[in-house]
Amino acid sequence: MENSGKFLWVKQFGSSEFDEGKTLRVNSKNDLIIGGDFSSLIYFDEIPLSSNGITDAFIACLDQEGNTKWAFANGSVKYDACLTLTTDLNNNIYYSGKFQNSISINEKTLYSNGFTDIFLIKYSPEGIIQWSTSYGNSGQDEPFSIISNKMMKFF
C-alpha cells in the first residue's frame, strides 16, 4: 500500500498445516522481509520450503512488486520459530527466534542450553548468511524484539 492509501498488491503463502507470519520490515530498497514459522511444505512463489519437525522458522524477501527474491527455512525436529527481525543501514537483516534442542543453520548447528534458546542470524540483502549465534540458559528463552540505531548498534 502506498502512503496515499492506494492498494498495490496482495500475496498469500501457506501450507495445508500450521503457518504463521510473525514479523515484517521494509528495507531502504522497499523490499519486504517476512519472518514466521510453518509446518509441512510451504511455497513462496516458486520457492518450496520443507519443515524438518513440528515447526520451522522461515524468512522471505519480496521486492516492491511482491515477487519473492529469496526464502529460507531454519529448523530441527522440534519447535522452531522466527519471532522478530530488523534491518540495518546497509539492508542486512538480523533475524531472531527460538529453538528447542538444536537448530541447523547452513553447515552450523546451534545447541540449546535448556528448554528453548534464542537464535540470531545475520543475512546479507541477497539472502546469504553472514553469521549465526545462540543465547540462553537452562530455562525458556525467546526474543521479543530487535532494533538497530544509526550507529549500527542492536538492542
Short mmCIF file of C-alpha atoms in Angstrom, two decimals:
data_model
loop_
_atom_site.label_atom_id
_atom_site.label_comp_id
_atom_site.label_asym_id
_atom_site.label_seq_id
_atom_site.Cartn_x
_atom_site.Cartn_y
_atom_site.Cartn_z
CA MET A 1 0.00 0.00 0.00
CA GLU A 2 1.28 3.45 -0.87
CA ASN A 3 1.45 6.31 1.66
CA SER A 4 -1.66 7.72 0.00
CA GLY A 5 -3.56 4.52 0.83
CA LYS A 6 -3.55 3.21 -2.75
CA PHE A 7 -3.55 -0.60 -2.77
CA LEU A 8 -0.58 -2.09 -4.70
CA TRP A 9 -0.62 -5.90 -4.41
CA VAL A 10 -1.54 -8.85 -2.21
CA LYS A 11 0.10 -12.27 -1.71
CA GLN A 12 -0.95 -15.41 0.07
CA PHE A 13 1.51 -18.00 1.36
CA GLY A 14 0.67 -21.13 3.28
CA SER A 15 0.58 -24.88 3.52
CA SER A 16 -2.08 -27.40 4.43
CA GLU A 17 -0.99 -27.22 8.07
CA PHE A 18 0.16 -24.58 10.59
CA ASP A 19 1.71 -21.34 9.23
CA GLU A 20 2.17 -18.05 11.00
CA GLY A 21 3.74 -14.79 9.85
CA LYS A 22 5.10 -13.07 12.95
CA THR A 23 7.25 -10.14 11.84
CA LEU A 24 7.98 -7.95 8.83
CA ARG A 25 10.11 -4.98 7.85
CA VAL A 26 10.58 -2.85 4.76
CA ASN A 27 14.20 -2.01 3.91
CA SER A 28 15.52 1.11 2.15
CA LYS A 29 15.06 -0.59 -1.27
CA ASN A 30 11.36 -1.14 -0.45
CA ASP A 31 11.87 -4.90 -0.20
CA LEU A 32 9.51 -6.59 2.26
CA ILE A 33 11.22 -9.02 4.66
CA ILE A 34 8.84 -11.52 6.33
CA GLY A 35 9.56 -13.96 9.17
CA GLY A 36 7.49 -16.58 10.95
CA ASP A 37 7.07 -20.32 11.29
CA PHE A 38 5.43 -23.14 9.39
CA SER A 39 4.93 -26.89 9.32
CA SER A 40 4.85 -29.28 6.38
CA LEU A 41 5.58 -27.67 2.98
CA ILE A 42 5.16 -24.01 2.08
CA TYR A 43 5.78 -22.20 -1.21
CA PHE A 44 6.95 -18.62 -1.61
CA ASP A 45 6.06 -18.23 -5.28
CA GLU A 46 8.22 -20.95 -6.89
CA ILE A 47 10.47 -21.48 -3.84
CA PRO A 48 9.45 -24.53 -1.76
CA LEU A 49 10.42 -24.81 1.92
CA SER A 50 10.05 -28.08 3.85
CA SER A 51 9.76 -28.31 7.62
CA ASN A 52 12.17 -30.65 9.43
CA GLY A 53 10.00 -31.01 12.52
CA ILE A 54 6.98 -29.71 14.39
CA THR A 55 7.51 -26.18 13.05
CA ASP A 56 10.47 -24.44 11.43
CA ALA A 57 11.34 -20.76 11.18
CA PHE A 58 11.17 -19.05 7.79
CA ILE A 59 12.45 -15.81 6.32
CA ALA A 60 11.49 -14.46 2.89
CA CYS A 61 12.29 -11.33 0.90
CA LEU A 62 9.82 -9.88 -1.61
CA ASP A 63 10.53 -6.99 -3.97
CA GLN A 64 8.29 -3.93 -4.15
CA GLU A 65 6.11 -5.63 -6.77
CA GLY A 66 5.53 -8.62 -4.44
CA ASN A 67 7.81 -11.10 -6.23
CA THR A 68 9.77 -13.45 -3.98
CA LYS A 69 13.50 -12.76 -4.30
CA TRP A 70 14.55 -15.50 -1.86
CA ALA A 71 13.21 -17.59 1.03
CA PHE A 72 14.84 -19.92 3.56
CA ALA A 73 13.84 -22.21 6.41
CA ASN A 74 15.82 -22.94 9.57
CA GLY A 75 14.85 -25.69 11.94
CA SER A 76 15.18 -29.08 13.54
CA VAL A 77 12.86 -31.92 14.57
CA LYS A 78 11.37 -29.82 17.39
CA TYR A 79 9.62 -26.43 17.57
CA ASP A 80 11.48 -23.52 15.92
CA ALA A 81 10.09 -20.07 15.13
CA CYS A 82 11.18 -16.65 13.91
CA LEU A 83 9.81 -14.03 16.28
CA THR A 84 11.47 -10.77 15.25
CA LEU A 85 13.72 -9.20 12.62
CA THR A 86 15.20 -5.86 11.71
CA THR A 87 17.42 -4.34 9.03
CA ASP A 88 20.46 -2.07 9.29
CA LEU A 89 21.51 0.92 7.17
CA ASN A 90 23.13 -1.44 4.62
CA ASN A 91 19.95 -3.56 4.31
CA ASN A 92 21.49 -6.51 6.16
CA ILE A 93 18.85 -8.49 8.03
CA TYR A 94 19.04 -9.59 11.66
CA TYR A 95 16.63 -12.47 12.14
CA SER A 96 15.90 -13.92 15.58
CA GLY A 97 13.67 -16.52 17.14
CA LYS A 98 13.58 -19.51 19.42
CA PHE A 99 14.51 -23.16 19.06
CA GLN A 100 14.38 -26.39 21.05
CA ASN A 101 17.34 -28.79 21.38
CA SER A 102 19.24 -27.77 18.23
CA ILE A 103 18.82 -25.82 15.02
CA SER A 104 20.71 -26.21 11.73
CA ILE A 105 21.84 -23.02 10.03
CA ASN A 106 23.73 -23.79 6.82
CA GLU A 107 26.62 -26.02 7.86
CA LYS A 108 26.42 -24.93 11.51
CA THR A 109 24.36 -26.47 14.32
CA LEU A 110 23.43 -24.45 17.39
CA TYR A 111 22.55 -26.31 20.61
CA SER A 112 20.12 -25.24 23.31
CA ASN A 113 21.22 -24.89 26.94
CA GLY A 114 17.70 -25.58 28.19
CA PHE A 115 14.10 -25.77 27.05
CA THR A 116 14.20 -23.09 24.35
CA ASP A 117 17.06 -20.78 23.42
CA ILE A 118 17.38 -17.74 21.16
CA PHE A 119 18.97 -17.85 17.71
CA LEU A 120 20.25 -14.75 15.92
CA ILE A 121 21.23 -14.85 12.24
CA LYS A 122 22.63 -12.08 10.07
CA TYR A 123 21.67 -12.26 6.38
CA SER A 124 23.05 -10.08 3.60
CA PRO A 125 20.48 -8.23 1.44
CA GLU A 126 20.92 -11.06 -1.09
CA GLY A 127 19.93 -13.71 1.48
CA ILE A 128 23.43 -15.03 2.26
CA ILE A 129 24.07 -15.95 5.89
CA GLN A 130 26.92 -13.88 7.33
CA TRP A 131 26.94 -15.42 10.82
CA SER A 132 24.73 -17.09 13.41
CA THR A 133 24.80 -17.47 17.18
CA SER A 134 22.61 -18.55 20.08
CA TYR A 135 21.86 -17.28 23.56
CA GLY A 136 20.13 -18.83 26.55
CA ASN A 137 20.19 -20.54 29.89
CA SER A 138 18.54 -23.66 31.29
CA GLY A 139 15.04 -22.14 31.17
CA GLN A 140 12.80 -20.90 28.39
CA ASP A 141 14.36 -18.03 26.42
CA GLU A 142 12.88 -16.15 23.49
CA PRO A 143 13.40 -12.75 21.86
CA PHE A 144 10.55 -10.27 21.72
CA SER A 145 12.11 -7.53 19.61
CA ILE A 146 15.34 -6.47 17.94
CA ILE A 147 16.08 -2.95 16.70
CA SER A 148 19.11 -1.06 15.41
CA ASN A 149 20.12 2.58 15.59
CA LYS A 150 22.02 4.82 13.14
CA MET A 151 25.33 3.79 14.72
CA MET A 152 24.61 0.12 13.84
CA LYS A 153 24.09 -0.85 17.49
CA PHE A 154 21.48 -3.51 18.19
CA PHE A 155 19.12 -3.81 21.11
#
